[in-house]
Short mmCIF file of C-alpha atoms in Angstrom, two decimals:
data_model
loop_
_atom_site.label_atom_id
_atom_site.label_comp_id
_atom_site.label_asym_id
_atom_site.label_seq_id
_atom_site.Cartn_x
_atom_site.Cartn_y
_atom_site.Cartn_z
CA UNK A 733 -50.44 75.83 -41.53
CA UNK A 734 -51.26 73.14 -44.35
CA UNK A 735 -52.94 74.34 -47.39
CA UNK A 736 -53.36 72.98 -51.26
CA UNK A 737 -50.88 69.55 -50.35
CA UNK A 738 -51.52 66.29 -50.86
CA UNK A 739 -51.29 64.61 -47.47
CA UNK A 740 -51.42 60.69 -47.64
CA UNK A 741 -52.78 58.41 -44.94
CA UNK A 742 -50.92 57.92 -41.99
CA UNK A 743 -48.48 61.13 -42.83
CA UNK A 744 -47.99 63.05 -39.19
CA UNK A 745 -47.12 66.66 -39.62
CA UNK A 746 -46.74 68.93 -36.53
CA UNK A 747 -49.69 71.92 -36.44
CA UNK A 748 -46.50 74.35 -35.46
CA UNK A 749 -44.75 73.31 -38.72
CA UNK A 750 -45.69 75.00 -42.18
CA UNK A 751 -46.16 73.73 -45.73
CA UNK A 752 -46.35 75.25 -48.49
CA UNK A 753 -48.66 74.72 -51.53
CA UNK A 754 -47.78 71.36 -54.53
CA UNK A 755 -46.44 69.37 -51.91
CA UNK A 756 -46.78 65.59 -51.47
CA UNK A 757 -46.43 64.26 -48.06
CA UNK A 758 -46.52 60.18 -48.20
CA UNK A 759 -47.77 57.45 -46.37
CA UNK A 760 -45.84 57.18 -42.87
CA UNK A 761 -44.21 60.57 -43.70
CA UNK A 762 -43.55 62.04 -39.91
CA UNK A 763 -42.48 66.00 -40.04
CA UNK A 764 -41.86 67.66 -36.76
CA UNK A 765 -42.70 70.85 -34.56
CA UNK A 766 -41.44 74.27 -36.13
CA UNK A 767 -40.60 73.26 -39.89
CA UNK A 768 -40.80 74.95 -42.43
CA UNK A 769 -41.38 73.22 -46.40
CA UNK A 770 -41.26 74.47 -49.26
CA UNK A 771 -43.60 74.40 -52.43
CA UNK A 772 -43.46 71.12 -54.39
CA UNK A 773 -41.70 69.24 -52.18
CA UNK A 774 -41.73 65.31 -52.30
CA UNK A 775 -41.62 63.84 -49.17
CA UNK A 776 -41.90 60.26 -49.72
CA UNK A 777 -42.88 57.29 -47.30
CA UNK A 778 -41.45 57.22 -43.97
CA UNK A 779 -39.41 59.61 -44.50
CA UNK A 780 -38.85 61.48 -40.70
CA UNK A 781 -38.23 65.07 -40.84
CA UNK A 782 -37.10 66.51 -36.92
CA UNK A 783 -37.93 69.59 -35.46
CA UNK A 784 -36.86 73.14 -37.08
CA UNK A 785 -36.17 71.42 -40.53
CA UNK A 786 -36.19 74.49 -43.94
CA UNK A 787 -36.60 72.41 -46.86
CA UNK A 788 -36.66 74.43 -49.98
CA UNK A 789 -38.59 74.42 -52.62
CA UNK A 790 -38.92 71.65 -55.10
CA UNK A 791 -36.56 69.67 -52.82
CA UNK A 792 -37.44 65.83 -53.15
CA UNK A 793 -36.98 63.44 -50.05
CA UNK A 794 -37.57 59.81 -51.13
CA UNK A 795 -38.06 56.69 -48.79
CA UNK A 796 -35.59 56.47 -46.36
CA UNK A 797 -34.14 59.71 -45.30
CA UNK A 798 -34.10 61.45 -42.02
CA UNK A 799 -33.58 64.77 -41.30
CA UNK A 800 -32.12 65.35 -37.59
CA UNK A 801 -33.08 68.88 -35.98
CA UNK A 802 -32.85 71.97 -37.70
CA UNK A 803 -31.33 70.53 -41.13
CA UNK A 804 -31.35 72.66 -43.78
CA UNK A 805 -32.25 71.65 -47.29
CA UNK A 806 -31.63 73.74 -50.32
CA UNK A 807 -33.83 74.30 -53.23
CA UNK A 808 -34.02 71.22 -55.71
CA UNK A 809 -32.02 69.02 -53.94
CA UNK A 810 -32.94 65.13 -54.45
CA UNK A 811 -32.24 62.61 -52.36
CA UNK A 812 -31.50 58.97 -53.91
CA UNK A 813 -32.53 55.66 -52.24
CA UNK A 814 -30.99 53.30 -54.66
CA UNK A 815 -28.08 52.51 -56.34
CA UNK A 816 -28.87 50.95 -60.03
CA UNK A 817 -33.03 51.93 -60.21
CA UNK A 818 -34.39 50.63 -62.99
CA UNK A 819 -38.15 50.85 -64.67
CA UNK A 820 -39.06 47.37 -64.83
CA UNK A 821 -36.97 45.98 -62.23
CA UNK A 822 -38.42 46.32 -58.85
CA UNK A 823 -35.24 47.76 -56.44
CA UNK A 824 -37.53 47.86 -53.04
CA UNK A 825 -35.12 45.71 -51.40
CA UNK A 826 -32.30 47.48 -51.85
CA UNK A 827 -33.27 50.89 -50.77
CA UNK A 828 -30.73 52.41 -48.32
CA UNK A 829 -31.24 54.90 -45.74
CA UNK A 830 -29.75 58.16 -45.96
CA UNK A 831 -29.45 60.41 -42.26
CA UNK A 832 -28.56 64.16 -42.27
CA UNK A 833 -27.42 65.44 -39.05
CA UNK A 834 -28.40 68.10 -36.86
CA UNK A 835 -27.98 71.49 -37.85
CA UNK A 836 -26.12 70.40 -41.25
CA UNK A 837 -26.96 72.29 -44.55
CA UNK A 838 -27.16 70.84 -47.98
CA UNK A 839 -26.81 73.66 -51.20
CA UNK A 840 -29.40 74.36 -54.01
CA UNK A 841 -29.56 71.40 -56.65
CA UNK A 842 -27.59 68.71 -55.22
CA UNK A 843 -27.90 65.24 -55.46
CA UNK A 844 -27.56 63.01 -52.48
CA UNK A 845 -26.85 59.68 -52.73
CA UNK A 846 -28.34 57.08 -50.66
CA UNK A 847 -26.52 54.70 -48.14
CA UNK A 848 -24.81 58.10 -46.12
CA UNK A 849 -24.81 59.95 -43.16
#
């Protein structure tokens, strides 16, 4: 079920999975079968989400992370995907991929940094 989010062109969401209302789904965003996200999540470009993913809400899931199955994702919890951003200085480049494993479980308001597994 998909209602009141902001689904971008070429974002591939499962019909099994659920999302809840405020949410951005990105360009190239792939979210699997039996999922379940929260309201105003952020789940930015390319990001892959696998099957039987909870992300809470307000959770934010920037370029470059995958979730493996049935990751858990706490409420607020950002994910990073660069080291030093800055305003004015494009960082693009220097984004760094971030992979949570299967069944693992990250707590309400944490901050992930990028470049981990």
């Amino acid at each position: 079920m998909v209602t009141d989010v902001e689904i971008h062109a070429g974002a591939r969401i499962a019909i099994s999975t659920i999302v809840y209302p405020r949410t951005v789904v990105m360009d190239g965003a792939f979210i699997g079968a039996d999922c379940n996200i929260g309201r105003d999540v952020h789940i930015g470009r390319d990001v892959k989400i696998d099957r039987g993913c909870k992300i809470q809400n307000g959770a934010q899931l920037f370029e470059g992370v995958e979730l493996e199955d049935h990751a858990f994702v706490g409420p607020h919890v950002v994910f990073t995907n660069v080291t030093s951003p800055r305003a004015f200085v494009s960082r693009r480049a220097e984004f760094k991929p971030t992979r949570v494993g299967r069944g693992a479980s990250i707590g309400a308001n944490a901050t992930i940094r990028c470049g981990i597994t």
